Short mmCIF file of C-alpha atoms and ligand atoms in Angstrom, two decimals:
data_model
loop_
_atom_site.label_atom_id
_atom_site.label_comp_id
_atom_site.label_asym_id
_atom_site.label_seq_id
_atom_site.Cartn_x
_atom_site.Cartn_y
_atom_site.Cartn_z
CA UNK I 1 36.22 -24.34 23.85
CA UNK I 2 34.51 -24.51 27.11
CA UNK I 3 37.56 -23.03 28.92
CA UNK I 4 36.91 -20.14 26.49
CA UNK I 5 33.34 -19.25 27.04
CA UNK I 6 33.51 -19.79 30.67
CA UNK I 7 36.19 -16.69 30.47
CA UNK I 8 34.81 -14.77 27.85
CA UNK I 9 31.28 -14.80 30.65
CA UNK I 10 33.46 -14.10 33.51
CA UNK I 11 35.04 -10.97 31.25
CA UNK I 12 31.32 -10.38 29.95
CA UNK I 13 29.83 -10.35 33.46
CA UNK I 14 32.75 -8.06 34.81
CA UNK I 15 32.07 -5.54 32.46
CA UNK I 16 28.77 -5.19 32.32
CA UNK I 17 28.52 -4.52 36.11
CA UNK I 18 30.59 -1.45 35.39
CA UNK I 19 28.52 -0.24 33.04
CA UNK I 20 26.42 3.00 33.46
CA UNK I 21 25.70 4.51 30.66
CA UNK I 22 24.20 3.79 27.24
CA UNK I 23 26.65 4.53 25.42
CA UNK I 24 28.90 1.98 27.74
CA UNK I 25 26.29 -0.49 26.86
CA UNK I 26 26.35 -0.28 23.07
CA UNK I 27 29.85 -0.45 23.20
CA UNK I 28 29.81 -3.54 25.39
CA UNK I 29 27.46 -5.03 22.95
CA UNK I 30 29.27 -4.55 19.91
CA UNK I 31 32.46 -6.56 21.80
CA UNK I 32 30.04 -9.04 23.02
CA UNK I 33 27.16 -9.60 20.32
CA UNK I 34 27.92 -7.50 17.16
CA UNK I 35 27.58 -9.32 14.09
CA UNK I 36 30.58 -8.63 12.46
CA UNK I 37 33.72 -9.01 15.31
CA UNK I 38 31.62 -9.77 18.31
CA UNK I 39 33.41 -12.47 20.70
CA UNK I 40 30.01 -14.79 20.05
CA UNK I 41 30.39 -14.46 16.54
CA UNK I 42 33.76 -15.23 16.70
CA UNK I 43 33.48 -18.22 18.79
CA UNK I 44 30.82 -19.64 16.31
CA UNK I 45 32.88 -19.35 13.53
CA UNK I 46 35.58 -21.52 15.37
CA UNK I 47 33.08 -24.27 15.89
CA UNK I 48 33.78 -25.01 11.77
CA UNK I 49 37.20 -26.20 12.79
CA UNK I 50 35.72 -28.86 15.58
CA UNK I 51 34.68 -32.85 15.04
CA UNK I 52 31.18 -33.33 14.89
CA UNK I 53 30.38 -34.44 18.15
CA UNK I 54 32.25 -31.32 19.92
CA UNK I 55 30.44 -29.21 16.83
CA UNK I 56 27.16 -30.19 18.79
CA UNK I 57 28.34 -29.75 21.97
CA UNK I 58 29.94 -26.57 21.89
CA UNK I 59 26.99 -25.30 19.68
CA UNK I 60 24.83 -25.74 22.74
CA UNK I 61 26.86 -23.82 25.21
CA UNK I 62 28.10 -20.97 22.53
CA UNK I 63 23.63 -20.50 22.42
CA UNK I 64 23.13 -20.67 26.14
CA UNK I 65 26.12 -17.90 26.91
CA UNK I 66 24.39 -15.72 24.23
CA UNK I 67 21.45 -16.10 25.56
CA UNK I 68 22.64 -15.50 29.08
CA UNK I 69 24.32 -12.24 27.59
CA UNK I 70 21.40 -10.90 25.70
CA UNK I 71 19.58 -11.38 28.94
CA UNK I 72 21.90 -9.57 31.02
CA UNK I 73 22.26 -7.11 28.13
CA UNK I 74 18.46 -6.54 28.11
CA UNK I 75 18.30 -6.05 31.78
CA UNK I 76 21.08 -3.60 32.14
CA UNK I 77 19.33 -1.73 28.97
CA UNK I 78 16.14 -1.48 31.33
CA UNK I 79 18.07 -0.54 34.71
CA UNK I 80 20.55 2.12 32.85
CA UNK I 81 17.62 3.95 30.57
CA UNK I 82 15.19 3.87 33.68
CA UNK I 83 12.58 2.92 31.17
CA UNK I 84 10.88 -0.66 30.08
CA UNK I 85 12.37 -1.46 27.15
CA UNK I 86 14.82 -3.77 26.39
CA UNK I 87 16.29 -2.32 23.29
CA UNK I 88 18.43 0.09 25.16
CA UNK I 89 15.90 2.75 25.48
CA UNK I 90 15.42 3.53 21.84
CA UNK I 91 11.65 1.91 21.04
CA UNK I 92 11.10 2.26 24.81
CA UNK I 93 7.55 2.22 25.61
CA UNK I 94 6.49 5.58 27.01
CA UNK I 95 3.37 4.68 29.14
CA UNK I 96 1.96 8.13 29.66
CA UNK I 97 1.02 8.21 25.84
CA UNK I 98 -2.35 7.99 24.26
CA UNK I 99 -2.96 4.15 23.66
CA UNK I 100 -3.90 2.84 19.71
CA UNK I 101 -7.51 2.95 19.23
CA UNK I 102 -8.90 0.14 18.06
CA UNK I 103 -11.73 -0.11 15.59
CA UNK I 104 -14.73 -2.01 16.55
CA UNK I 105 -16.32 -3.93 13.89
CA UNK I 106 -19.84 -4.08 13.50
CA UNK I 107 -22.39 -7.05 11.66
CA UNK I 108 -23.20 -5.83 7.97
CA UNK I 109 -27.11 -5.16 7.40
CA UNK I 110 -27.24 -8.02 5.24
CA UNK I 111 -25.89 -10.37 8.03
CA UNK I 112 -28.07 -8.88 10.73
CA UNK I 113 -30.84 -9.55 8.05
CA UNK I 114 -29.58 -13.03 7.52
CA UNK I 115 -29.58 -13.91 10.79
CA UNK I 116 -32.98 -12.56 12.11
CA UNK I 117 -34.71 -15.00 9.25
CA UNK I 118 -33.20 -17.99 9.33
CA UNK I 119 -33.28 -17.44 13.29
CA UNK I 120 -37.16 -17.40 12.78
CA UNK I 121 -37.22 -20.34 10.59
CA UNK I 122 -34.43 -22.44 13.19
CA UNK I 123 -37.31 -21.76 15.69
CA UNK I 124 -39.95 -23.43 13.22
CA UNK I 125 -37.97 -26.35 13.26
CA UNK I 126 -35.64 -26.00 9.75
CA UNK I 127 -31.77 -26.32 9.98
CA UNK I 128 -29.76 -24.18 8.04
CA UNK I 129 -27.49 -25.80 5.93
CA UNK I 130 -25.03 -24.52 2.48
CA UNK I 131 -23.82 -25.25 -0.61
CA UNK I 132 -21.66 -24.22 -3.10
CA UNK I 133 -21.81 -21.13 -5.30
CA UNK I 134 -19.69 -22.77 -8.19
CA UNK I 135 -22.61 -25.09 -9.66
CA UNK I 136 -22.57 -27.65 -12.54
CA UNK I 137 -25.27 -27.03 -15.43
CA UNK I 138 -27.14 -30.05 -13.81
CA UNK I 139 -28.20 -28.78 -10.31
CA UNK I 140 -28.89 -25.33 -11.71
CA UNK I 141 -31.11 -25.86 -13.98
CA UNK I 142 -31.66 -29.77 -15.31
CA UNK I 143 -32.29 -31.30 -11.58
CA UNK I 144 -34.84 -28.25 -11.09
CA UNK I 145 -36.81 -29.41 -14.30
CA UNK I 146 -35.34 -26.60 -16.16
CA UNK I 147 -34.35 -28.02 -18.91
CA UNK I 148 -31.76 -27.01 -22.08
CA UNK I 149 -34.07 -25.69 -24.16
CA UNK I 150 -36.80 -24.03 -21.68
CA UNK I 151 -37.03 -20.50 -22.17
CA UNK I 152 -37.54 -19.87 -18.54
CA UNK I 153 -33.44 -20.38 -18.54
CA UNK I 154 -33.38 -17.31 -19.06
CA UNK I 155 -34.91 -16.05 -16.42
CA UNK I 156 -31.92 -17.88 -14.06
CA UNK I 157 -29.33 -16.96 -17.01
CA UNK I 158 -25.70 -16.88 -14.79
CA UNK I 159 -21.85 -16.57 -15.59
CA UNK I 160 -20.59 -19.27 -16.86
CA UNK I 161 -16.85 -20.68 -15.93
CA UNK I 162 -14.63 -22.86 -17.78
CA UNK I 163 -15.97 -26.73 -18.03
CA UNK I 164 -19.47 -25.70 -17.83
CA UNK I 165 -19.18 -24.71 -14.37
CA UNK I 166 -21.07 -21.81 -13.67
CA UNK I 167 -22.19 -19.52 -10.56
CA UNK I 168 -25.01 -20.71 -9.51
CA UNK I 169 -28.20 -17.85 -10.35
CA UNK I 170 -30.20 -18.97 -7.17
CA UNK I 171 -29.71 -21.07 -4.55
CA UNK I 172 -32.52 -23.85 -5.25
CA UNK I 173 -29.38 -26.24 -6.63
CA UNK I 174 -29.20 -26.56 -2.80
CA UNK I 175 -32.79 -28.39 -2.42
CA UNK I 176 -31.32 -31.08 -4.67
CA UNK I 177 -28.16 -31.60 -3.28
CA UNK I 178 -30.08 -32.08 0.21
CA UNK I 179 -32.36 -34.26 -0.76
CA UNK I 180 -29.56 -36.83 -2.53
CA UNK I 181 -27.76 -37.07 0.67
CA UNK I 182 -30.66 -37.17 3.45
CA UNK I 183 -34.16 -38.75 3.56
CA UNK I 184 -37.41 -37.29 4.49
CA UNK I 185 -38.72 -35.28 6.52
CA UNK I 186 -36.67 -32.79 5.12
CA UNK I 187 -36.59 -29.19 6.70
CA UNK I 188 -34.32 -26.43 6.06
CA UNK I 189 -33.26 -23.29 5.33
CA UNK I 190 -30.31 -22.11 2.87
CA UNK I 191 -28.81 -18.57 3.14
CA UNK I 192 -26.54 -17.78 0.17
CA UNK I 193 -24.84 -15.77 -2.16
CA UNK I 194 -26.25 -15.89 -6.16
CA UNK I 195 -25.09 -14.16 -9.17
CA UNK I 196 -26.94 -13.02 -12.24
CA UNK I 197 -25.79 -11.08 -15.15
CA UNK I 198 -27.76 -8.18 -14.50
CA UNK I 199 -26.79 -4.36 -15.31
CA UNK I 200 -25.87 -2.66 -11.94
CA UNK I 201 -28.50 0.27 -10.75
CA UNK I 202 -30.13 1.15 -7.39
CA UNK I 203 -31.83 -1.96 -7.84
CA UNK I 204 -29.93 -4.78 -9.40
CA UNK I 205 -26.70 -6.11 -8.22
CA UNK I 206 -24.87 -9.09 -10.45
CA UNK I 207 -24.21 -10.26 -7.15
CA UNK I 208 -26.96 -10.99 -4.34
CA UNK I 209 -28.25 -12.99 -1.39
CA UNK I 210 -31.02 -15.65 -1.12
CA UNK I 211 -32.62 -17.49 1.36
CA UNK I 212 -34.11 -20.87 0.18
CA UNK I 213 -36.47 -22.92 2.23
CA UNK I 214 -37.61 -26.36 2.00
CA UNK I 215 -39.27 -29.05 3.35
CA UNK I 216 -40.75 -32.20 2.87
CA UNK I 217 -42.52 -35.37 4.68
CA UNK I 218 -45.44 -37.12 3.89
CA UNK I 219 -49.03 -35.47 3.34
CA UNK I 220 -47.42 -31.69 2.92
CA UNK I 221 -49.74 -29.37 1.47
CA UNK I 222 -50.14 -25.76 0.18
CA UNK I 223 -51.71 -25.38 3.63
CA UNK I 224 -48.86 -25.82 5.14
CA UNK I 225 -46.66 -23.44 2.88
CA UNK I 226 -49.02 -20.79 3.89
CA UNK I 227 -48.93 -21.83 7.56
CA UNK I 228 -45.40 -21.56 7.43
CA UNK I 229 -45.00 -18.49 5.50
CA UNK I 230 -47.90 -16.52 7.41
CA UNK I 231 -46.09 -16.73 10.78
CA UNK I 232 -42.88 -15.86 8.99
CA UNK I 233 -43.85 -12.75 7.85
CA UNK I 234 -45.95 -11.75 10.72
CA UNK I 235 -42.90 -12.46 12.98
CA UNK I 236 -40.58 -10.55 10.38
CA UNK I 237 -42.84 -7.56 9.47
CA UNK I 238 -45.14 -7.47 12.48
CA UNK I 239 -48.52 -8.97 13.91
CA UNK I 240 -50.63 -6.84 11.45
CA UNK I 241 -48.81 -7.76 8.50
CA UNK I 242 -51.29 -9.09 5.74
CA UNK I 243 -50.40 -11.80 3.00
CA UNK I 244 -51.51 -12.48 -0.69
CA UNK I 245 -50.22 -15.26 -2.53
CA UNK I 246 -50.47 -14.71 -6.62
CA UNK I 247 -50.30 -17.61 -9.15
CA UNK I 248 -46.70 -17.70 -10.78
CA UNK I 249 -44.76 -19.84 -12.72
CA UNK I 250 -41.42 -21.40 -11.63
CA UNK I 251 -40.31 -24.83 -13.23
CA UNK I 252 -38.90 -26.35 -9.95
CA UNK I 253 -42.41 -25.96 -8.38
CA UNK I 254 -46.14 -27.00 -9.25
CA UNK I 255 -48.44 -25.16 -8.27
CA UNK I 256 -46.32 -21.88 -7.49
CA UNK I 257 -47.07 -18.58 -5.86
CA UNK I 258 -46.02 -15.33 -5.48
CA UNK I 259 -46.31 -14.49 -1.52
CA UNK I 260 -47.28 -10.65 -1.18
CA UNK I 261 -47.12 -8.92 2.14
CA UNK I 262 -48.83 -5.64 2.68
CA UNK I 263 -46.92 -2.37 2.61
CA UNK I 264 -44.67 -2.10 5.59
CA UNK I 265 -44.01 1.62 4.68
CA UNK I 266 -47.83 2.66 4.00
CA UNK I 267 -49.63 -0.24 6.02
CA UNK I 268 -51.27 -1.18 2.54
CA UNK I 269 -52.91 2.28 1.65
CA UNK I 270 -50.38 3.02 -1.00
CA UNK I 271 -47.16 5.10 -1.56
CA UNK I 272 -44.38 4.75 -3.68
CA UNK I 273 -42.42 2.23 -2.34
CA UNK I 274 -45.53 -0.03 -3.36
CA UNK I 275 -46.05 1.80 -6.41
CA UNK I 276 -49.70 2.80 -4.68
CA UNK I 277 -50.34 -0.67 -5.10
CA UNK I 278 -50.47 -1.82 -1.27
CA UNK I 279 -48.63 -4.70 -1.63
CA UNK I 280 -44.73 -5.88 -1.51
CA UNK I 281 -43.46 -8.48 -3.27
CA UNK I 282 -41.38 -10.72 -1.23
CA UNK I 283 -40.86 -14.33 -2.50
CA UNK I 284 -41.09 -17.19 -4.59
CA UNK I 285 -42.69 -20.12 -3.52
CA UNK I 286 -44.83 -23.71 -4.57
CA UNK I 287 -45.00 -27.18 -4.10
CA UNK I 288 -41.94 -29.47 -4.93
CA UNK I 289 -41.97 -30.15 -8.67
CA UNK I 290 -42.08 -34.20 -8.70
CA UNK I 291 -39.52 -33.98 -10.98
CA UNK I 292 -37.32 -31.81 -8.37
CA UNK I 293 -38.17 -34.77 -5.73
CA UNK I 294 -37.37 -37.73 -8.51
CA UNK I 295 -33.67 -35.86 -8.97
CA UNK I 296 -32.89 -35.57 -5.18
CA UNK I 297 -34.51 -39.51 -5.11
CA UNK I 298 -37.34 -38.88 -3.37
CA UNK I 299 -40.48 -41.01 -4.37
CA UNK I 300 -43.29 -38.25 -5.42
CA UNK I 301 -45.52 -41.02 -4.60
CA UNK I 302 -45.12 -41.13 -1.55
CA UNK I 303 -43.46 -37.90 -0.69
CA UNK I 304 -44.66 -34.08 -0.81
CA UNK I 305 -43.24 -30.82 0.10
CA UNK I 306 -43.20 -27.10 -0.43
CA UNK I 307 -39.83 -24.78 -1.53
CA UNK I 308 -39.54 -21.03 -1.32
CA UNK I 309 -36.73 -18.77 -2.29
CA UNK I 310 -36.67 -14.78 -1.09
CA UNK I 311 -34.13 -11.86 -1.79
CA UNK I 312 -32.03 -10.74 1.27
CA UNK I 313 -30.75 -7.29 -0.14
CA UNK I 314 -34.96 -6.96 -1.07
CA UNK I 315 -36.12 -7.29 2.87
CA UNK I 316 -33.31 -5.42 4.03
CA UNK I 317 -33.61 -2.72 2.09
CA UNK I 318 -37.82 -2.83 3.39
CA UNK I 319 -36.90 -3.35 6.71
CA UNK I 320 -34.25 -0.24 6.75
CA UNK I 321 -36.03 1.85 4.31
CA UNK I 322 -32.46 2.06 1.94
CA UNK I 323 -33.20 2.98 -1.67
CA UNK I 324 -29.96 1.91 -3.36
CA UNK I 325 -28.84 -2.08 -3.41
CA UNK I 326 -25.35 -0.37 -4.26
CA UNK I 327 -24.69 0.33 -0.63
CA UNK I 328 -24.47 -3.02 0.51
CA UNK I 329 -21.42 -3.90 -0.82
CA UNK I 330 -19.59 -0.60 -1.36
CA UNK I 331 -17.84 -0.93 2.13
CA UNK I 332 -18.28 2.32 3.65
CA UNK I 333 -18.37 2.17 7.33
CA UNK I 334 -20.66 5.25 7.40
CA UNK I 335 -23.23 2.71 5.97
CA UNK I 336 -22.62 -0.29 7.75
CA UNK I 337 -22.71 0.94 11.40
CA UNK I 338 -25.86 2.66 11.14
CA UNK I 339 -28.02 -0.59 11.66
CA UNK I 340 -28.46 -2.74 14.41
N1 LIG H 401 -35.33 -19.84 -7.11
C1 LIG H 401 -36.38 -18.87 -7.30
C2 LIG H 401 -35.75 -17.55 -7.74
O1 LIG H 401 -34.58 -17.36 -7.60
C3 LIG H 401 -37.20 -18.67 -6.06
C4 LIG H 401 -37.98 -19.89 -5.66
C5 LIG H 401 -37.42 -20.83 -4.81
C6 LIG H 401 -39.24 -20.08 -6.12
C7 LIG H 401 -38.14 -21.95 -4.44
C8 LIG H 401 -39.98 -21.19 -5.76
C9 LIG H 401 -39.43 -22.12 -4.92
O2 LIG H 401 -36.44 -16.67 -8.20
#
């Protein structure tokens, strides 16, 4: 066997010397490397009829000749077409042609949105941490004090999955699972897709963003919510930016607020974007239910803390003055690369 290859590359390397054509070389390929008759195809099939150490042996040469051929094949192919391919000419590349242009992507407005806020908060001192958008009954409602048979379910109503897994309608399940796995002081902040079984329209999407907030430590008060939130908002909207916190009611938290900041379109005197009212709504916030702390195992006791939850698509859509929540997800380029 090794008698043979040694002749068929001293017949191989004779004739391709001679070659100078392409034609030459196809037909020098088809004797050499075709698939059907070519000498290496040949010689492969005889290595059936050896023992098996031979098999092995001979296997390794019959590869190192082809490759040696292909090789010698591919650099003919590049001397005889005077181009730089190796596939005799035919895909050669042609360097005086226009090269592909490449599209440049760009951050979505939600993610440049994202980023700014819990940016501000990361320099406050939270960490930004996640958690899972397929939630269990328990952490999205029960372990926030919501309980079977509160109406105020409704309010956080979601799609429910098989095994009464469900998407979770906010991301406040994540304040619970933090608090089970870490002890105070607790600071962070959780960006994060939520789902709610809402009719699509320019405003409502059954599919939006949240960013949660939440910390805890000894001696926390509403003072400190408002601390917090006040240089959020003046950092995010601008020095002048005004605040107003209204009563609400949220389950998870006790007392709870509304946080208000003045119109970032009208400067508070009124226009339709505030409904002539002055004043944007912006986010949910209150102190940690002690209910909320007694699920994550935190001692109320002992323990205090504040919680606030905002819409993303809401402060984007302020911030870039876009009127339809529909945009955000339609993926149209046109969109997306006009913010930065
Ligand atoms: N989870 C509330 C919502 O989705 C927002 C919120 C979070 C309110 C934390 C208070 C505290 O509307």
């Amino acid at each position: 066997m090794k008698q043979k290859l040694l002749q068929i590359e001293k017949e191989f390397e004779c004739e391709i010397s001679k070659v100078s054509s392409i034609e030459q070389l196809e037909e020098i390929r088809v004797k050499y490397l075709g698939r059907k008759e070519g000498l290496i195809t040949i010689v492969f099939k005889d290595l059936a009829k050896l023992g098996a150490d031979e098999k092995a042996q001979s296997g390794k040469l019959i590869n190192e000749l082809k490759q040696k051929i292909t090789q010698a094949f591919e650099h003919k192919a590049i001397q005889v077409s005077g181009k730089t391919s190796a596939k005799a000419g035919k895909a050669a590349i042609d360097v005086s042609l226009p090269g592909i242009k490449r599209e440049l992507g760009h951050a979505h407005p939600l993610t440049i949105v994202f980023d700014e806020i819990c940016g501000l908060f990361v320099e406050m001192g939270f960490r930004v941490v996640e958690g899972p958008e397929i939630e269990t009954e328990y952490y999205n409602f029960e372990a926030l004090n919501i309980p079977l048979e509160h109406p105020s379910r409704e309010a956080f109503d979601t799609f429910y999955l098989e095994n009464k897994f469900l998407l979770r309608s906010h991301t406040s399940p994540v304040q619970v699972r933090f608090m089970e796995e870490s002890r105070p002081p607790v600071q962070i902040v959780v960006p994060g897709r939520v789902y709610r079984p809402d009719a699509t329209d320019a405003s409502h999407s059954y599919m939006f963003h949240q960013i949660e907030g939440l910390l805890i430590d000894k001696g926390i008060t509403f003072a400190h919510l408002k601390g917090v939130l006040t240089v959020f908002a003046k950092k995010l909207f601008g020095e002048k930016t005004k605040m107003r916190f209204r009563p609400h009611f949220f389950p998870f938290t006790e007392p709870s607020a509304e946080m208000d900041v003045s119109c970032i379109i009208c400067s508070g005197k009124g226009c339709s974007v505030c409904k002539q009212s002055g004043w944007l709504e912006i986010l949910g916030s209150g102190m940690v239910h002690p209910n909320v702390l007694k699920a994550g195992g935190i001692n109320s006791k002992v323990y205090s803390g504040f919680a606030f939850g905002m819409g993303v698509e809401r402060i984007a859509m302020l911030k870039y003055g876009i009127d339809d929540i529909r945009l955000f997800f339609e993926n149209d380029t046109r969109f997306v690369r006009q913010f930065s």
